[in-house]
Amino acid sequence: MFEYVFAMPIFSNRDHSSGNERIADLLGKNLIVYGGDDRIPAMTKKVTHGDKFKIGSLHVRALFTPCHTSGHICYHVTSDDNPVGAVFTGDTLFVGACGKFFEGTGEQMYAALYDVLGKLPPDTKVYCGHEYGLASMKYCVTVDPSNQRANEKLEWAQKQRENNLPTVPSTIADEMAYNPFMRVHTDALKKYTGQTDPVKVMEKAREMKNQWRPQ
């Protein structure tokens, strides 16, 4: 018999949190819902950047990454046996991409990717909120056709999806190797966007991806 069930909605969009109220109705006080946005349904414990809590033997640290939504939280989860762990990034960091700037700015996404997620150990596994890997890797190769890691990842992603297998997880090191939004300081990204300031590169690359369609 369980004592508590924990839910950690990344943010308030209904595709990530719409089941909260139904689960809360079923479990009542046995459900603890963590979140960083007052719009999250059935939230019982609000967290902000750096807050820590435990779920059984797991250590969880909240990482505030506003931009896609103003209250977006990522969760870095580790254990005594695995101090590197995994980060659950919702719609901030995807395999080969980042989320749209629905409620934030390029400065905020830059801070989320470089000052927060980019500071995690390179081998940290990245679990994002959607399976967009194949389309995103096609964009990576469009942005930087000479990037060998991007081309290899695209080929791998194609095989994964053909076999109905996921492209998630990746790692922080993987994303730094091929994800355009974690490579805004590179000459390839500056050339592609026609910008030189890293935040402007971020903004322009996101704007261009909004208009881009995979072939």
PDB file of C-alpha atoms in Angstrom:
ATOM      1  CA  MET A   1       0.000   0.000   0.000  1.00  0.00           C
ATOM      2  CA  PHE A   2       1.504   3.348  -1.015  1.00  0.00           C
ATOM      3  CA  GLU A   3       1.636   6.322   1.288  1.00  0.00           C
ATOM      4  CA  TYR A   4       2.258   9.022  -1.329  1.00  0.00           C
ATOM      5  CA  VAL A   5       2.300   9.310  -5.085  1.00  0.00           C
ATOM      6  CA  PHE A   6       4.336  12.200  -6.470  1.00  0.00           C
ATOM      7  CA  ALA A   7       3.662  14.217  -9.607  1.00  0.00           C
ATOM      8  CA  MET A   8       6.077  16.807 -10.989  1.00  0.00           C
ATOM      9  CA  PRO A   9       4.444  18.735 -13.847  1.00  0.00           C
ATOM     10  CA  ILE A  10       7.092  20.650 -15.771  1.00  0.00           C
ATOM     11  CA  PHE A  11       4.730  23.515 -16.549  1.00  0.00           C
ATOM     12  CA  SER A  12       1.089  24.489 -16.940  1.00  0.00           C
ATOM     13  CA  ASN A  13       0.301  23.561 -20.554  1.00  0.00           C
ATOM     14  CA  ARG A  14      -2.518  21.045 -20.633  1.00  0.00           C
ATOM     15  CA  ASP A  15      -0.555  18.456 -22.612  1.00  0.00           C
ATOM     16  CA  HIS A  16       1.742  18.146 -19.598  1.00  0.00           C
ATOM     17  CA  SER A  17      -0.626  18.573 -16.648  1.00  0.00           C
ATOM     18  CA  SER A  18      -4.209  17.873 -17.716  1.00  0.00           C
ATOM     19  CA  GLY A  19      -4.357  14.594 -15.785  1.00  0.00           C
ATOM     20  CA  ASN A  20      -3.515  16.152 -12.447  1.00  0.00           C
ATOM     21  CA  GLU A  21      -7.043  16.907 -11.316  1.00  0.00           C
ATOM     22  CA  ARG A  22      -8.373  13.463 -12.205  1.00  0.00           C
ATOM     23  CA  ILE A  23      -5.508  11.763 -10.381  1.00  0.00           C
ATOM     24  CA  ALA A  24      -6.017  14.086  -7.409  1.00  0.00           C
ATOM     25  CA  ASP A  25      -9.693  13.125  -7.292  1.00  0.00           C
ATOM     26  CA  LEU A  26      -8.723   9.458  -7.208  1.00  0.00           C
ATOM     27  CA  LEU A  27      -5.863   9.687  -4.712  1.00  0.00           C
ATOM     28  CA  GLY A  28      -6.760  12.701  -2.595  1.00  0.00           C
ATOM     29  CA  LYS A  29      -4.172  13.458   0.076  1.00  0.00           C
ATOM     30  CA  ASN A  30      -1.945  10.652  -1.213  1.00  0.00           C
ATOM     31  CA  LEU A  31      -0.963  12.818  -4.193  1.00  0.00           C
ATOM     32  CA  ILE A  32       1.735  15.489  -3.903  1.00  0.00           C
ATOM     33  CA  VAL A  33       1.950  17.700  -6.990  1.00  0.00           C
ATOM     34  CA  TYR A  34       5.112  19.771  -7.330  1.00  0.00           C
ATOM     35  CA  GLY A  35       5.316  22.665  -9.768  1.00  0.00           C
ATOM     36  CA  GLY A  36       6.619  26.154 -10.349  1.00  0.00           C
ATOM     37  CA  ASP A  37       3.546  27.794 -11.858  1.00  0.00           C
ATOM     38  CA  ASP A  38       0.303  28.676 -10.068  1.00  0.00           C
ATOM     39  CA  ARG A  39      -1.601  27.629 -13.199  1.00  0.00           C
ATOM     40  CA  ILE A  40      -0.662  23.955 -12.747  1.00  0.00           C
ATOM     41  CA  PRO A  41      -3.838  22.040 -11.869  1.00  0.00           C
ATOM     42  CA  ALA A  42      -4.001  20.479  -8.386  1.00  0.00           C
ATOM     43  CA  MET A  43      -0.535  21.753  -7.405  1.00  0.00           C
ATOM     44  CA  THR A  44       0.134  21.250  -3.702  1.00  0.00           C
ATOM     45  CA  LYS A  45       3.798  22.265  -3.382  1.00  0.00           C
ATOM     46  CA  LYS A  46       5.297  25.159  -5.321  1.00  0.00           C
ATOM     47  CA  VAL A  47       9.008  25.018  -6.049  1.00  0.00           C
ATOM     48  CA  THR A  48      11.497  27.501  -7.404  1.00  0.00           C
ATOM     49  CA  HIS A  49      15.080  27.391  -8.602  1.00  0.00           C
ATOM     50  CA  GLY A  50      17.348  25.284  -6.424  1.00  0.00           C
ATOM     51  CA  ASP A  51      14.628  23.753  -4.284  1.00  0.00           C
ATOM     52  CA  LYS A  52      15.370  20.140  -3.345  1.00  0.00           C
ATOM     53  CA  PHE A  53      13.204  17.250  -2.248  1.00  0.00           C
ATOM     54  CA  LYS A  54      13.293  13.452  -2.193  1.00  0.00           C
ATOM     55  CA  ILE A  55      11.119  10.791  -3.769  1.00  0.00           C
ATOM     56  CA  GLY A  56      12.113   7.559  -2.093  1.00  0.00           C
ATOM     57  CA  SER A  57      15.855   7.206  -2.699  1.00  0.00           C
ATOM     58  CA  LEU A  58      15.866   9.810  -5.485  1.00  0.00           C
ATOM     59  CA  HIS A  59      17.201  13.328  -4.966  1.00  0.00           C
ATOM     60  CA  VAL A  60      15.312  15.959  -6.976  1.00  0.00           C
ATOM     61  CA  ARG A  61      16.471  19.528  -7.637  1.00  0.00           C
ATOM     62  CA  ALA A  62      14.191  22.074  -9.292  1.00  0.00           C
ATOM     63  CA  LEU A  63      15.704  24.217 -12.058  1.00  0.00           C
ATOM     64  CA  PHE A  64      13.790  27.359 -13.021  1.00  0.00           C
ATOM     65  CA  THR A  65      13.913  27.733 -16.821  1.00  0.00           C
ATOM     66  CA  PRO A  66      11.303  30.311 -17.859  1.00  0.00           C
ATOM     67  CA  CYS A  67      10.743  31.091 -21.543  1.00  0.00           C
ATOM     68  CA  HIS A  68       8.451  28.536 -23.160  1.00  0.00           C
ATOM     69  CA  THR A  69       6.194  29.386 -20.224  1.00  0.00           C
ATOM     70  CA  SER A  70       6.889  31.843 -17.433  1.00  0.00           C
ATOM     71  CA  GLY A  71       6.827  29.169 -14.731  1.00  0.00           C
ATOM     72  CA  HIS A  72       8.703  26.381 -16.487  1.00  0.00           C
ATOM     73  CA  ILE A  73      10.647  24.064 -14.161  1.00  0.00           C
ATOM     74  CA  CYS A  74      13.098  21.328 -15.129  1.00  0.00           C
ATOM     75  CA  TYR A  75      13.939  18.588 -12.629  1.00  0.00           C
ATOM     76  CA  HIS A  76      17.431  17.156 -12.139  1.00  0.00           C
ATOM     77  CA  VAL A  77      17.071  13.729 -10.551  1.00  0.00           C
ATOM     78  CA  THR A  78      19.994  11.846  -9.016  1.00  0.00           C
ATOM     79  CA  SER A  79      20.602   9.085  -6.505  1.00  0.00           C
ATOM     80  CA  ASP A  80      23.405   7.997  -4.206  1.00  0.00           C
ATOM     81  CA  ASP A  81      24.359   5.382  -6.800  1.00  0.00           C
ATOM     82  CA  ASN A  82      24.067   7.768  -9.730  1.00  0.00           C
ATOM     83  CA  PRO A  83      25.113  11.326  -8.796  1.00  0.00           C
ATOM     84  CA  VAL A  84      25.015  12.453 -12.460  1.00  0.00           C
ATOM     85  CA  GLY A  85      21.468  11.309 -13.040  1.00  0.00           C
ATOM     86  CA  ALA A  86      18.932  12.660 -15.492  1.00  0.00           C
ATOM     87  CA  VAL A  87      17.218  15.954 -16.173  1.00  0.00           C
ATOM     88  CA  PHE A  88      13.589  16.195 -17.221  1.00  0.00           C
ATOM     89  CA  THR A  89      13.429  19.231 -19.469  1.00  0.00           C
ATOM     90  CA  GLY A  90       9.814  19.466 -20.594  1.00  0.00           C
ATOM     91  CA  ASP A  91       9.614  21.950 -23.462  1.00  0.00           C
ATOM     92  CA  THR A  92      12.845  23.838 -22.736  1.00  0.00           C
ATOM     93  CA  LEU A  93      15.425  21.463 -24.220  1.00  0.00           C
ATOM     94  CA  PHE A  94      14.595  18.837 -26.830  1.00  0.00           C
ATOM     95  CA  VAL A  95      16.764  16.394 -28.733  1.00  0.00           C
ATOM     96  CA  GLY A  96      18.305  18.771 -31.277  1.00  0.00           C
ATOM     97  CA  ALA A  97      16.093  21.752 -30.440  1.00  0.00           C
ATOM     98  CA  CYS A  98      14.561  24.027 -27.823  1.00  0.00           C
ATOM     99  CA  GLY A  99      10.990  25.099 -27.131  1.00  0.00           C
ATOM    100  CA  LYS A 100       9.220  28.076 -28.636  1.00  0.00           C
ATOM    101  CA  PHE A 101       9.414  31.345 -26.735  1.00  0.00           C
ATOM    102  CA  PHE A 102       5.707  31.509 -25.897  1.00  0.00           C
ATOM    103  CA  GLU A 103       5.985  33.524 -22.685  1.00  0.00           C
ATOM    104  CA  GLY A 104       9.625  34.540 -22.614  1.00  0.00           C
ATOM    105  CA  THR A 105      12.601  35.970 -24.433  1.00  0.00           C
ATOM    106  CA  GLY A 106      15.782  34.911 -26.140  1.00  0.00           C
ATOM    107  CA  GLU A 107      17.704  36.063 -23.098  1.00  0.00           C
ATOM    108  CA  GLN A 108      15.723  33.689 -20.911  1.00  0.00           C
ATOM    109  CA  MET A 109      16.194  30.713 -23.222  1.00  0.00           C
ATOM    110  CA  TYR A 110      19.895  31.462 -23.460  1.00  0.00           C
ATOM    111  CA  ALA A 111      20.113  31.508 -19.658  1.00  0.00           C
ATOM    112  CA  ALA A 112      18.118  28.271 -19.404  1.00  0.00           C
ATOM    113  CA  LEU A 113      20.301  26.393 -21.878  1.00  0.00           C
ATOM    114  CA  TYR A 114      23.711  27.816 -21.013  1.00  0.00           C
ATOM    115  CA  ASP A 115      23.591  28.993 -17.398  1.00  0.00           C
ATOM    116  CA  VAL A 116      21.329  26.270 -16.009  1.00  0.00           C
ATOM    117  CA  LEU A 117      21.094  23.092 -18.093  1.00  0.00           C
ATOM    118  CA  GLY A 118      24.482  23.591 -19.706  1.00  0.00           C
ATOM    119  CA  LYS A 119      26.137  23.568 -16.287  1.00  0.00           C
ATOM    120  CA  LEU A 120      24.938  20.041 -15.501  1.00  0.00           C
ATOM    121  CA  PRO A 121      27.446  17.165 -15.851  1.00  0.00           C
ATOM    122  CA  PRO A 122      28.008  16.326 -19.534  1.00  0.00           C
ATOM    123  CA  ASP A 123      26.782  12.748 -19.083  1.00  0.00           C
ATOM    124  CA  THR A 124      23.462  13.838 -17.578  1.00  0.00           C
ATOM    125  CA  LYS A 125      20.679  12.094 -19.472  1.00  0.00           C
ATOM    126  CA  VAL A 126      18.113  14.432 -21.035  1.00  0.00           C
ATOM    127  CA  TYR A 127      14.470  13.389 -21.028  1.00  0.00           C
ATOM    128  CA  CYS A 128      12.383  15.948 -22.892  1.00  0.00           C
ATOM    129  CA  GLY A 129       8.623  16.306 -23.056  1.00  0.00           C
ATOM    130  CA  HIS A 130       7.979  15.289 -26.680  1.00  0.00           C
ATOM    131  CA  GLU A 131       9.330  12.924 -29.327  1.00  0.00           C
ATOM    132  CA  TYR A 132      10.513  15.475 -31.895  1.00  0.00           C
ATOM    133  CA  GLY A 133      13.988  14.027 -32.387  1.00  0.00           C
ATOM    134  CA  LEU A 134      13.865  13.080 -36.060  1.00  0.00           C
ATOM    135  CA  ALA A 135      12.441  16.386 -37.294  1.00  0.00           C
ATOM    136  CA  SER A 136      14.770  18.351 -35.023  1.00  0.00           C
ATOM    137  CA  MET A 137      17.838  16.489 -36.249  1.00  0.00           C
ATOM    138  CA  LYS A 138      16.851  17.321 -39.825  1.00  0.00           C
ATOM    139  CA  TYR A 139      16.913  20.962 -38.798  1.00  0.00           C
ATOM    140  CA  CYS A 140      20.309  20.527 -37.137  1.00  0.00           C
ATOM    141  CA  VAL A 141      21.735  19.253 -40.437  1.00  0.00           C
ATOM    142  CA  THR A 142      20.044  22.078 -42.333  1.00  0.00           C
ATOM    143  CA  VAL A 143      21.700  24.601 -40.039  1.00  0.00           C
ATOM    144  CA  ASP A 144      25.155  22.993 -40.111  1.00  0.00           C
ATOM    145  CA  PRO A 145      25.489  20.405 -42.906  1.00  0.00           C
ATOM    146  CA  SER A 146      29.151  19.779 -42.113  1.00  0.00           C
ATOM    147  CA  ASN A 147      28.508  18.777 -38.487  1.00  0.00           C
ATOM    148  CA  GLN A 148      29.463  15.099 -38.403  1.00  0.00           C
ATOM    149  CA  ARG A 149      27.794  14.462 -35.046  1.00  0.00           C
ATOM    150  CA  ALA A 150      24.543  15.941 -36.346  1.00  0.00           C
ATOM    151  CA  ASN A 151      24.627  13.800 -39.484  1.00  0.00           C
ATOM    152  CA  GLU A 152      25.347  10.654 -37.476  1.00  0.00           C
ATOM    153  CA  LYS A 153      22.554  11.459 -35.032  1.00  0.00           C
ATOM    154  CA  LEU A 154      20.116  12.078 -37.891  1.00  0.00           C
ATOM    155  CA  GLU A 155      20.917   8.703 -39.437  1.00  0.00           C
ATOM    156  CA  TRP A 156      20.480   7.033 -36.049  1.00  0.00           C
ATOM    157  CA  ALA A 157      17.200   8.893 -35.400  1.00  0.00           C
ATOM    158  CA  GLN A 158      15.805   7.756 -38.747  1.00  0.00           C
ATOM    159  CA  LYS A 159      16.524   4.143 -37.874  1.00  0.00           C
ATOM    160  CA  GLN A 160      15.045   4.543 -34.413  1.00  0.00           C
ATOM    161  CA  ARG A 161      11.774   5.930 -35.712  1.00  0.00           C
ATOM    162  CA  GLU A 162      11.545   3.384 -38.524  1.00  0.00           C
ATOM    163  CA  ASN A 163      11.605   0.750 -35.785  1.00  0.00           C
ATOM    164  CA  ASN A 164       9.104   2.680 -33.660  1.00  0.00           C
ATOM    165  CA  LEU A 165      11.788   3.404 -31.052  1.00  0.00           C
ATOM    166  CA  PRO A 166      12.383   6.727 -29.295  1.00  0.00           C
ATOM    167  CA  THR A 167      15.207   9.193 -29.813  1.00  0.00           C
ATOM    168  CA  VAL A 168      14.972  10.131 -26.127  1.00  0.00           C
ATOM    169  CA  PRO A 169      17.078  10.290 -24.009  1.00  0.00           C
ATOM    170  CA  SER A 170      20.154  12.128 -25.147  1.00  0.00           C
ATOM    171  CA  THR A 171      22.794  13.717 -22.892  1.00  0.00           C
ATOM    172  CA  ILE A 172      23.905  17.263 -22.211  1.00  0.00           C
ATOM    173  CA  ALA A 173      27.171  16.513 -24.043  1.00  0.00           C
ATOM    174  CA  ASP A 174      25.216  15.217 -27.050  1.00  0.00           C
ATOM    175  CA  GLU A 175      23.153  18.377 -27.247  1.00  0.00           C
ATOM    176  CA  MET A 176      26.207  20.589 -27.033  1.00  0.00           C
ATOM    177  CA  ALA A 177      27.654  18.708 -30.014  1.00  0.00           C
ATOM    178  CA  TYR A 178      24.766  19.129 -32.449  1.00  0.00           C
ATOM    179  CA  ASN A 179      21.861  21.152 -31.035  1.00  0.00           C
ATOM    180  CA  PRO A 180      21.898  24.594 -32.746  1.00  0.00           C
ATOM    181  CA  PHE A 181      20.455  26.279 -29.677  1.00  0.00           C
ATOM    182  CA  MET A 182      23.353  25.066 -27.554  1.00  0.00           C
ATOM    183  CA  ARG A 183      25.883  26.103 -30.203  1.00  0.00           C
ATOM    184  CA  VAL A 184      24.983  29.764 -30.702  1.00  0.00           C
ATOM    185  CA  HIS A 185      28.620  30.817 -30.198  1.00  0.00           C
ATOM    186  CA  THR A 186      29.831  28.843 -33.224  1.00  0.00           C
ATOM    187  CA  ASP A 187      30.686  30.269 -36.629  1.00  0.00           C
ATOM    188  CA  ALA A 188      28.201  27.909 -38.281  1.00  0.00           C
ATOM    189  CA  LEU A 189      25.281  29.334 -36.314  1.00  0.00           C
ATOM    190  CA  LYS A 190      26.418  32.923 -36.786  1.00  0.00           C
ATOM    191  CA  LYS A 191      26.624  32.352 -40.529  1.00  0.00           C
ATOM    192  CA  TYR A 192      23.245  30.630 -40.697  1.00  0.00           C
ATOM    193  CA  THR A 193      21.428  33.370 -38.782  1.00  0.00           C
ATOM    194  CA  GLY A 194      23.403  36.379 -39.964  1.00  0.00           C
ATOM    195  CA  GLN A 195      23.844  37.419 -36.338  1.00  0.00           C
ATOM    196  CA  THR A 196      26.899  37.626 -34.085  1.00  0.00           C
ATOM    197  CA  ASP A 197      25.542  38.278 -30.590  1.00  0.00           C
ATOM    198  CA  PRO A 198      24.756  34.876 -29.002  1.00  0.00           C
ATOM    199  CA  VAL A 199      21.294  35.907 -27.797  1.00  0.00           C
ATOM    200  CA  LYS A 200      20.443  37.333 -31.219  1.00  0.00           C
ATOM    201  CA  VAL A 201      21.674  34.088 -32.790  1.00  0.00           C
ATOM    202  CA  MET A 202      19.367  32.200 -30.417  1.00  0.00           C
ATOM    203  CA  GLU A 203      16.389  34.379 -31.288  1.00  0.00           C
ATOM    204  CA  LYS A 204      16.971  34.235 -35.035  1.00  0.00           C
ATOM    205  CA  ALA A 205      17.555  30.466 -35.074  1.00  0.00           C
ATOM    206  CA  ARG A 206      14.290  29.943 -33.184  1.00  0.00           C
ATOM    207  CA  GLU A 207      12.452  32.307 -35.533  1.00  0.00           C
ATOM    208  CA  MET A 208      13.840  30.464 -38.556  1.00  0.00           C
ATOM    209  CA  LYS A 209      12.920  27.074 -37.108  1.00  0.00           C
ATOM    210  CA  ASN A 210       9.358  28.320 -36.564  1.00  0.00           C
ATOM    211  CA  GLN A 211       9.092  28.810 -40.329  1.00  0.00           C
ATOM    212  CA  TRP A 212      11.093  25.728 -41.334  1.00  0.00           C
ATOM    213  CA  ARG A 213       9.386  22.504 -42.390  1.00  0.00           C
ATOM    214  CA  PRO A 214      11.179  19.125 -42.606  1.00  0.00           C
ATOM    215  CA  GLN A 215      11.452  17.515 -46.007  1.00  0.00           C
TER     216      GLN A 215
END
